[in-house]
């Protein structure tokens, strides 16, 4: 059973995060609730230190949320195990390397490591994405049964992010089968125009998908016909992480 007031409080926090700060009127208009209700929620959240009040009556998310996020990330065993290997992957590829996990049908970035020439993106820790729009997300979906993939599609849909996003379920299932056969996934500008990505899943000894790792870079550097040794590099790192997970 959903508690409406709790849902409203979280929607306000999410709105502050998305807007990087907002006033009572802006939040009320965005969420279509009364200003008096927004104000009461904000004052309660402020007293509990989940939001702070800045200049000009602007509210922002508080750092107390950071400690909760850090704690949630540490509970994912794969984070500490994969972190040094993600850093190595960034150094050896010369691009950006990432770690993504699935939670309730969405992809959550846990870690990102940059090389000296990595492009600046929005893939910070905690960033949510649709699984079907990224190579890592597709690598994770490939480890699920078609029935579970269908359940995720029914819950979240297949929204289009770019002209290259896969928005047809049959096409996605065909792509997932190809990923299972080759062992790695490719993102052809499916989430961000101009950005390509190569990824591989991370599984435990039972074959359960724990997450996925990737290398991301500009289309000009990661064209599919000129990937070179990149897929093998990612698969080598995948092997190390999975061994560490199995025997840690």
PDB file of C-alpha atoms in Angstrom:
ATOM      1  CA  UNK A   1       0.000   0.000   0.000  1.00  0.00           C
ATOM      2  CA  UNK A   2       1.389   3.380  -1.020  1.00  0.00           C
ATOM      3  CA  UNK A   3       1.417   6.192   1.581  1.00  0.00           C
ATOM      4  CA  UNK A   4       0.575   9.358  -0.324  1.00  0.00           C
ATOM      5  CA  UNK A   5       2.410  11.805   1.943  1.00  0.00           C
ATOM      6  CA  UNK A   6       5.604   9.743   1.794  1.00  0.00           C
ATOM      7  CA  UNK A   7       5.360   9.566  -1.992  1.00  0.00           C
ATOM      8  CA  UNK A   8       4.963  13.346  -2.140  1.00  0.00           C
ATOM      9  CA  UNK A   9       8.037  13.910   0.008  1.00  0.00           C
ATOM     10  CA  UNK A  10      10.163  11.725  -2.264  1.00  0.00           C
ATOM     11  CA  UNK A  11       8.791  13.435  -5.376  1.00  0.00           C
ATOM     12  CA  UNK A  12       9.828  16.770  -3.904  1.00  0.00           C
ATOM     13  CA  UNK A  13      13.334  15.475  -3.179  1.00  0.00           C
ATOM     14  CA  UNK A  14      13.599  14.074  -6.722  1.00  0.00           C
ATOM     15  CA  UNK A  15      12.406  17.395  -8.166  1.00  0.00           C
ATOM     16  CA  UNK A  16      15.027  19.310  -6.191  1.00  0.00           C
ATOM     17  CA  UNK A  17      17.662  16.915  -7.480  1.00  0.00           C
ATOM     18  CA  UNK A  18      16.540  17.193 -11.109  1.00  0.00           C
ATOM     19  CA  UNK A  19      16.290  20.983 -11.023  1.00  0.00           C
ATOM     20  CA  UNK A  20      19.423  21.415  -8.885  1.00  0.00           C
ATOM     21  CA  UNK A  21      17.398  23.544  -6.501  1.00  0.00           C
ATOM     22  CA  UNK A  22      13.946  25.094  -6.623  1.00  0.00           C
ATOM     23  CA  UNK A  23      11.503  27.310  -4.781  1.00  0.00           C
ATOM     24  CA  UNK A  24       8.095  26.418  -3.370  1.00  0.00           C
ATOM     25  CA  UNK A  25       6.144  27.799  -6.347  1.00  0.00           C
ATOM     26  CA  UNK A  26       8.267  26.003  -8.928  1.00  0.00           C
ATOM     27  CA  UNK A  27       7.911  22.676  -7.117  1.00  0.00           C
ATOM     28  CA  UNK A  28       4.147  23.160  -6.685  1.00  0.00           C
ATOM     29  CA  UNK A  29       3.682  23.910 -10.373  1.00  0.00           C
ATOM     30  CA  UNK A  30       5.848  20.996 -11.468  1.00  0.00           C
ATOM     31  CA  UNK A  31       4.116  18.449  -9.225  1.00  0.00           C
ATOM     32  CA  UNK A  32       0.637  20.016  -9.438  1.00  0.00           C
ATOM     33  CA  UNK A  33       0.159  20.255  -5.675  1.00  0.00           C
ATOM     34  CA  UNK A  34      -0.602  23.233  -3.449  1.00  0.00           C
ATOM     35  CA  UNK A  35       2.151  25.586  -2.325  1.00  0.00           C
ATOM     36  CA  UNK A  36       1.066  25.131   1.296  1.00  0.00           C
ATOM     37  CA  UNK A  37       1.528  21.366   0.996  1.00  0.00           C
ATOM     38  CA  UNK A  38       4.948  21.775  -0.633  1.00  0.00           C
ATOM     39  CA  UNK A  39       6.017  24.173   2.114  1.00  0.00           C
ATOM     40  CA  UNK A  40       5.002  21.739   4.892  1.00  0.00           C
ATOM     41  CA  UNK A  41       6.909  18.894   3.260  1.00  0.00           C
ATOM     42  CA  UNK A  42       9.978  21.080   2.743  1.00  0.00           C
ATOM     43  CA  UNK A  43      10.008  22.282   6.350  1.00  0.00           C
ATOM     44  CA  UNK A  44       9.800  18.678   7.606  1.00  0.00           C
ATOM     45  CA  UNK A  45      12.540  17.561   5.232  1.00  0.00           C
ATOM     46  CA  UNK A  46      14.654  20.534   6.274  1.00  0.00           C
ATOM     47  CA  UNK A  47      14.258  19.684   9.959  1.00  0.00           C
ATOM     48  CA  UNK A  48      15.377  16.115   9.198  1.00  0.00           C
ATOM     49  CA  UNK A  49      18.317  17.542   7.150  1.00  0.00           C
ATOM     50  CA  UNK A  50      17.316  15.925   3.863  1.00  0.00           C
ATOM     51  CA  UNK A  51      16.961  19.342   2.249  1.00  0.00           C
ATOM     52  CA  UNK A  52      18.544  22.694   2.991  1.00  0.00           C
ATOM     53  CA  UNK A  53      17.304  26.231   2.399  1.00  0.00           C
ATOM     54  CA  UNK A  54      19.598  28.558   0.497  1.00  0.00           C
ATOM     55  CA  UNK A  55      19.385  32.149  -0.662  1.00  0.00           C
ATOM     56  CA  UNK A  56      16.232  33.658  -2.186  1.00  0.00           C
ATOM     57  CA  UNK A  57      14.031  30.960  -0.599  1.00  0.00           C
ATOM     58  CA  UNK A  58      15.579  28.236  -2.773  1.00  0.00           C
ATOM     59  CA  UNK A  59      15.728  24.685  -1.467  1.00  0.00           C
ATOM     60  CA  UNK A  60      18.356  22.043  -2.280  1.00  0.00           C
ATOM     61  CA  UNK A  61      18.958  18.395  -1.474  1.00  0.00           C
ATOM     62  CA  UNK A  62      21.048  17.948   1.670  1.00  0.00           C
ATOM     63  CA  UNK A  63      24.235  15.983   2.123  1.00  0.00           C
ATOM     64  CA  UNK A  64      22.483  13.581   4.481  1.00  0.00           C
ATOM     65  CA  UNK A  65      21.193  11.869   1.361  1.00  0.00           C
ATOM     66  CA  UNK A  66      24.796  11.251   0.323  1.00  0.00           C
ATOM     67  CA  UNK A  67      25.474   9.028   3.307  1.00  0.00           C
ATOM     68  CA  UNK A  68      22.419   6.937   2.459  1.00  0.00           C
ATOM     69  CA  UNK A  69      23.557   6.558  -1.143  1.00  0.00           C
ATOM     70  CA  UNK A  70      27.092   5.612  -0.143  1.00  0.00           C
ATOM     71  CA  UNK A  71      25.727   2.986   2.229  1.00  0.00           C
ATOM     72  CA  UNK A  72      23.468   1.532  -0.471  1.00  0.00           C
ATOM     73  CA  UNK A  73      26.374   1.364  -2.901  1.00  0.00           C
ATOM     74  CA  UNK A  74      28.623  -0.427  -0.420  1.00  0.00           C
ATOM     75  CA  UNK A  75      26.001  -3.130   0.049  1.00  0.00           C
ATOM     76  CA  UNK A  76      26.567  -4.077  -3.577  1.00  0.00           C
ATOM     77  CA  UNK A  77      29.507  -6.464  -3.291  1.00  0.00           C
ATOM     78  CA  UNK A  78      30.409  -5.877  -6.923  1.00  0.00           C
ATOM     79  CA  UNK A  79      31.272  -2.208  -6.254  1.00  0.00           C
ATOM     80  CA  UNK A  80      34.383  -2.734  -4.129  1.00  0.00           C
ATOM     81  CA  UNK A  81      35.440  -5.729  -6.215  1.00  0.00           C
ATOM     82  CA  UNK A  82      35.087  -4.009  -9.580  1.00  0.00           C
ATOM     83  CA  UNK A  83      36.322  -0.508  -8.705  1.00  0.00           C
ATOM     84  CA  UNK A  84      40.085  -1.051  -9.266  1.00  0.00           C
ATOM     85  CA  UNK A  85      39.402  -2.993 -12.462  1.00  0.00           C
ATOM     86  CA  UNK A  86      37.160  -0.215 -13.788  1.00  0.00           C
ATOM     87  CA  UNK A  87      39.996   2.222 -13.168  1.00  0.00           C
ATOM     88  CA  UNK A  88      42.384  -0.067 -15.060  1.00  0.00           C
ATOM     89  CA  UNK A  89      39.889  -0.386 -17.897  1.00  0.00           C
ATOM     90  CA  UNK A  90      39.760   3.398 -18.269  1.00  0.00           C
ATOM     91  CA  UNK A  91      43.548   3.672 -18.303  1.00  0.00           C
ATOM     92  CA  UNK A  92      44.079   0.883 -20.837  1.00  0.00           C
ATOM     93  CA  UNK A  93      41.246   1.904 -23.161  1.00  0.00           C
ATOM     94  CA  UNK A  94      41.949   5.630 -22.984  1.00  0.00           C
ATOM     95  CA  UNK A  95      38.207   6.239 -22.617  1.00  0.00           C
ATOM     96  CA  UNK A  96      35.592   6.369 -19.863  1.00  0.00           C
ATOM     97  CA  UNK A  97      34.835   3.109 -18.015  1.00  0.00           C
ATOM     98  CA  UNK A  98      31.623   2.449 -16.087  1.00  0.00           C
ATOM     99  CA  UNK A  99      29.896   0.041 -13.729  1.00  0.00           C
ATOM    100  CA  UNK A 100      26.111  -0.347 -13.885  1.00  0.00           C
ATOM    101  CA  UNK A 101      23.683  -2.486 -11.881  1.00  0.00           C
ATOM    102  CA  UNK A 102      19.979  -3.193 -12.258  1.00  0.00           C
ATOM    103  CA  UNK A 103      17.414  -2.296  -9.625  1.00  0.00           C
ATOM    104  CA  UNK A 104      13.678  -2.693 -10.142  1.00  0.00           C
ATOM    105  CA  UNK A 105      14.069  -2.742 -13.892  1.00  0.00           C
ATOM    106  CA  UNK A 106      16.208   0.374 -14.208  1.00  0.00           C
ATOM    107  CA  UNK A 107      19.949   0.800 -14.628  1.00  0.00           C
ATOM    108  CA  UNK A 108      21.897   2.590 -11.868  1.00  0.00           C
ATOM    109  CA  UNK A 109      25.469   3.799 -12.374  1.00  0.00           C
ATOM    110  CA  UNK A 110      27.605   2.740  -9.392  1.00  0.00           C
ATOM    111  CA  UNK A 111      31.011   3.916 -10.522  1.00  0.00           C
ATOM    112  CA  UNK A 112      32.775   5.768 -13.323  1.00  0.00           C
ATOM    113  CA  UNK A 113      36.486   6.163 -14.060  1.00  0.00           C
ATOM    114  CA  UNK A 114      37.862   8.675 -16.573  1.00  0.00           C
ATOM    115  CA  UNK A 115      40.953   8.611 -18.725  1.00  0.00           C
ATOM    116  CA  UNK A 116      42.825  11.734 -19.776  1.00  0.00           C
ATOM    117  CA  UNK A 117      40.789  12.032 -22.967  1.00  0.00           C
ATOM    118  CA  UNK A 118      37.381  10.858 -21.682  1.00  0.00           C
ATOM    119  CA  UNK A 119      34.423  13.021 -22.702  1.00  0.00           C
ATOM    120  CA  UNK A 120      32.368  14.736 -20.011  1.00  0.00           C
ATOM    121  CA  UNK A 121      29.020  12.958 -19.569  1.00  0.00           C
ATOM    122  CA  UNK A 122      26.112  12.733 -17.127  1.00  0.00           C
ATOM    123  CA  UNK A 123      27.001   9.225 -15.947  1.00  0.00           C
ATOM    124  CA  UNK A 124      27.687  10.062 -12.321  1.00  0.00           C
ATOM    125  CA  UNK A 125      27.118   7.561  -9.517  1.00  0.00           C
ATOM    126  CA  UNK A 126      23.403   7.207  -8.863  1.00  0.00           C
ATOM    127  CA  UNK A 127      22.340   8.190 -12.374  1.00  0.00           C
ATOM    128  CA  UNK A 128      19.350   6.139 -13.573  1.00  0.00           C
ATOM    129  CA  UNK A 129      18.909   5.018 -17.171  1.00  0.00           C
ATOM    130  CA  UNK A 130      16.574   2.777 -19.132  1.00  0.00           C
ATOM    131  CA  UNK A 131      18.273  -0.567 -19.594  1.00  0.00           C
ATOM    132  CA  UNK A 132      17.428  -0.880 -23.281  1.00  0.00           C
ATOM    133  CA  UNK A 133      19.241   2.376 -24.138  1.00  0.00           C
ATOM    134  CA  UNK A 134      22.763   1.395 -23.057  1.00  0.00           C
ATOM    135  CA  UNK A 135      25.227  -1.368 -23.872  1.00  0.00           C
ATOM    136  CA  UNK A 136      25.546  -2.201 -20.181  1.00  0.00           C
ATOM    137  CA  UNK A 137      21.790  -2.332 -19.750  1.00  0.00           C
ATOM    138  CA  UNK A 138      21.416  -4.636 -22.740  1.00  0.00           C
ATOM    139  CA  UNK A 139      24.244  -6.829 -21.419  1.00  0.00           C
ATOM    140  CA  UNK A 140      22.327  -7.186 -18.145  1.00  0.00           C
ATOM    141  CA  UNK A 141      19.006  -7.835 -19.914  1.00  0.00           C
ATOM    142  CA  UNK A 142      20.695 -10.547 -21.984  1.00  0.00           C
ATOM    143  CA  UNK A 143      21.262 -12.447 -18.740  1.00  0.00           C
ATOM    144  CA  UNK A 144      17.531 -12.446 -17.979  1.00  0.00           C
ATOM    145  CA  UNK A 145      14.852 -14.703 -19.384  1.00  0.00           C
ATOM    146  CA  UNK A 146      12.660 -13.282 -22.140  1.00  0.00           C
ATOM    147  CA  UNK A 147       9.766 -13.350 -19.675  1.00  0.00           C
ATOM    148  CA  UNK A 148      11.612 -11.120 -17.221  1.00  0.00           C
ATOM    149  CA  UNK A 149      12.638  -8.767 -20.027  1.00  0.00           C
ATOM    150  CA  UNK A 150       8.989  -8.524 -21.060  1.00  0.00           C
ATOM    151  CA  UNK A 151       7.993  -7.731 -17.456  1.00  0.00           C
ATOM    152  CA  UNK A 152      10.542  -4.891 -17.377  1.00  0.00           C
ATOM    153  CA  UNK A 153       9.253  -3.550 -20.694  1.00  0.00           C
ATOM    154  CA  UNK A 154       5.657  -3.638 -19.412  1.00  0.00           C
ATOM    155  CA  UNK A 155       6.713  -1.693 -16.317  1.00  0.00           C
ATOM    156  CA  UNK A 156       9.032   0.904 -17.883  1.00  0.00           C
ATOM    157  CA  UNK A 157       8.319   0.785 -21.605  1.00  0.00           C
ATOM    158  CA  UNK A 158      10.878   1.297 -24.360  1.00  0.00           C
ATOM    159  CA  UNK A 159      11.069   5.103 -24.597  1.00  0.00           C
ATOM    160  CA  UNK A 160      13.078   6.635 -27.421  1.00  0.00           C
ATOM    161  CA  UNK A 161      16.152   8.616 -26.348  1.00  0.00           C
ATOM    162  CA  UNK A 162      17.639   9.123 -29.830  1.00  0.00           C
ATOM    163  CA  UNK A 163      16.765   8.108 -33.372  1.00  0.00           C
ATOM    164  CA  UNK A 164      18.840   4.960 -32.823  1.00  0.00           C
ATOM    165  CA  UNK A 165      17.089   3.705 -29.672  1.00  0.00           C
ATOM    166  CA  UNK A 166      15.530   0.249 -29.948  1.00  0.00           C
ATOM    167  CA  UNK A 167      11.819   0.770 -29.276  1.00  0.00           C
ATOM    168  CA  UNK A 168      10.377  -2.521 -30.566  1.00  0.00           C
ATOM    169  CA  UNK A 169      10.264  -5.499 -28.191  1.00  0.00           C
ATOM    170  CA  UNK A 170      10.928  -8.087 -30.906  1.00  0.00           C
ATOM    171  CA  UNK A 171      13.957  -6.145 -32.125  1.00  0.00           C
ATOM    172  CA  UNK A 172      15.276  -5.886 -28.571  1.00  0.00           C
ATOM    173  CA  UNK A 173      14.845  -9.611 -27.945  1.00  0.00           C
ATOM    174  CA  UNK A 174      16.731 -10.363 -31.174  1.00  0.00           C
ATOM    175  CA  UNK A 175      19.557  -8.074 -30.067  1.00  0.00           C
ATOM    176  CA  UNK A 176      19.703  -9.720 -26.640  1.00  0.00           C
ATOM    177  CA  UNK A 177      20.062 -13.125 -28.264  1.00  0.00           C
ATOM    178  CA  UNK A 178      23.002 -11.826 -30.315  1.00  0.00           C
ATOM    179  CA  UNK A 179      24.594 -10.463 -27.140  1.00  0.00           C
ATOM    180  CA  UNK A 180      24.251 -13.869 -25.451  1.00  0.00           C
ATOM    181  CA  UNK A 181      25.994 -15.501 -28.399  1.00  0.00           C
ATOM    182  CA  UNK A 182      28.925 -13.067 -28.702  1.00  0.00           C
ATOM    183  CA  UNK A 183      29.327 -12.293 -25.004  1.00  0.00           C
ATOM    184  CA  UNK A 184      29.375  -8.510 -25.246  1.00  0.00           C
ATOM    185  CA  UNK A 185      27.040  -5.641 -26.173  1.00  0.00           C
ATOM    186  CA  UNK A 186      27.348  -2.510 -28.287  1.00  0.00           C
ATOM    187  CA  UNK A 187      25.477   0.803 -27.957  1.00  0.00           C
ATOM    188  CA  UNK A 188      25.093   2.639 -31.257  1.00  0.00           C
ATOM    189  CA  UNK A 189      24.254   6.147 -29.989  1.00  0.00           C
ATOM    190  CA  UNK A 190      21.099   4.712 -28.432  1.00  0.00           C
ATOM    191  CA  UNK A 191      21.034   6.906 -25.309  1.00  0.00           C
ATOM    192  CA  UNK A 192      23.087   9.933 -26.327  1.00  0.00           C
ATOM    193  CA  UNK A 193      23.696  11.119 -29.885  1.00  0.00           C
ATOM    194  CA  UNK A 194      27.359  10.808 -30.780  1.00  0.00           C
ATOM    195  CA  UNK A 195      28.218   8.413 -27.933  1.00  0.00           C
ATOM    196  CA  UNK A 196      28.990   4.722 -28.427  1.00  0.00           C
ATOM    197  CA  UNK A 197      29.672   2.073 -25.820  1.00  0.00           C
ATOM    198  CA  UNK A 198      30.963  -1.496 -25.546  1.00  0.00           C
ATOM    199  CA  UNK A 199      29.929  -3.563 -22.516  1.00  0.00           C
ATOM    200  CA  UNK A 200      30.009  -7.008 -20.941  1.00  0.00           C
ATOM    201  CA  UNK A 201      27.933  -8.485 -18.104  1.00  0.00           C
ATOM    202  CA  UNK A 202      29.290  -9.464 -14.700  1.00  0.00           C
ATOM    203  CA  UNK A 203      27.773 -12.640 -13.274  1.00  0.00           C
ATOM    204  CA  UNK A 204      28.254 -14.701 -10.127  1.00  0.00           C
ATOM    205  CA  UNK A 205      29.222 -18.416 -10.231  1.00  0.00           C
ATOM    206  CA  UNK A 206      25.533 -19.337 -10.572  1.00  0.00           C
ATOM    207  CA  UNK A 207      25.173 -17.175 -13.665  1.00  0.00           C
ATOM    208  CA  UNK A 208      23.124 -14.467 -11.956  1.00  0.00           C
ATOM    209  CA  UNK A 209      23.680 -11.028 -13.462  1.00  0.00           C
ATOM    210  CA  UNK A 210      25.318  -8.734 -10.896  1.00  0.00           C
ATOM    211  CA  UNK A 211      25.869  -5.794 -13.230  1.00  0.00           C
ATOM    212  CA  UNK A 212      27.846  -4.800 -16.300  1.00  0.00           C
ATOM    213  CA  UNK A 213      31.014  -2.911 -17.187  1.00  0.00           C
ATOM    214  CA  UNK A 214      31.655  -0.751 -20.227  1.00  0.00           C
ATOM    215  CA  UNK A 215      33.895   1.599 -22.124  1.00  0.00           C
ATOM    216  CA  UNK A 216      32.219   4.718 -23.546  1.00  0.00           C
ATOM    217  CA  UNK A 217      33.509   7.231 -26.051  1.00  0.00           C
ATOM    218  CA  UNK A 218      32.679   9.407 -29.037  1.00  0.00           C
ATOM    219  CA  UNK A 219      31.323   7.731 -32.140  1.00  0.00           C
ATOM    220  CA  UNK A 220      34.431   8.770 -34.048  1.00  0.00           C
ATOM    221  CA  UNK A 221      36.609   6.651 -31.737  1.00  0.00           C
ATOM    222  CA  UNK A 222      34.273   3.709 -31.124  1.00  0.00           C
ATOM    223  CA  UNK A 223      32.870   2.902 -34.535  1.00  0.00           C
ATOM    224  CA  UNK A 224      31.796  -0.724 -34.682  1.00  0.00           C
ATOM    225  CA  UNK A 225      34.022  -1.494 -37.660  1.00  0.00           C
ATOM    226  CA  UNK A 226      37.116  -0.198 -35.884  1.00  0.00           C
ATOM    227  CA  UNK A 227      36.744  -1.444 -32.303  1.00  0.00           C
ATOM    228  CA  UNK A 228      39.984  -3.379 -32.509  1.00  0.00           C
ATOM    229  CA  UNK A 229      40.874  -5.083 -29.253  1.00  0.00           C
ATOM    230  CA  UNK A 230      38.329  -3.193 -27.129  1.00  0.00           C
ATOM    231  CA  UNK A 231      35.779  -6.032 -26.733  1.00  0.00           C
ATOM    232  CA  UNK A 232      38.554  -8.439 -25.725  1.00  0.00           C
ATOM    233  CA  UNK A 233      39.943  -5.915 -23.244  1.00  0.00           C
ATOM    234  CA  UNK A 234      36.523  -5.629 -21.628  1.00  0.00           C
ATOM    235  CA  UNK A 235      36.094  -9.409 -21.571  1.00  0.00           C
ATOM    236  CA  UNK A 236      39.509  -9.769 -19.899  1.00  0.00           C
ATOM    237  CA  UNK A 237      38.473  -7.328 -17.166  1.00  0.00           C
ATOM    238  CA  UNK A 238      35.122  -9.115 -16.888  1.00  0.00           C
ATOM    239  CA  UNK A 239      36.964 -12.373 -16.212  1.00  0.00           C
ATOM    240  CA  UNK A 240      39.085 -10.824 -13.446  1.00  0.00           C
ATOM    241  CA  UNK A 241      36.083  -9.271 -11.715  1.00  0.00           C
ATOM    242  CA  UNK A 242      34.059 -12.475 -11.872  1.00  0.00           C
ATOM    243  CA  UNK A 243      36.949 -14.491 -10.435  1.00  0.00           C
ATOM    244  CA  UNK A 244      37.314 -11.977  -7.599  1.00  0.00           C
ATOM    245  CA  UNK A 245      33.580 -12.108  -6.932  1.00  0.00           C
ATOM    246  CA  UNK A 246      33.624 -15.912  -6.896  1.00  0.00           C
ATOM    247  CA  UNK A 247      36.601 -16.282  -4.552  1.00  0.00           C
ATOM    248  CA  UNK A 248      36.392 -13.172  -2.367  1.00  0.00           C
TER     249      UNK A 248
END
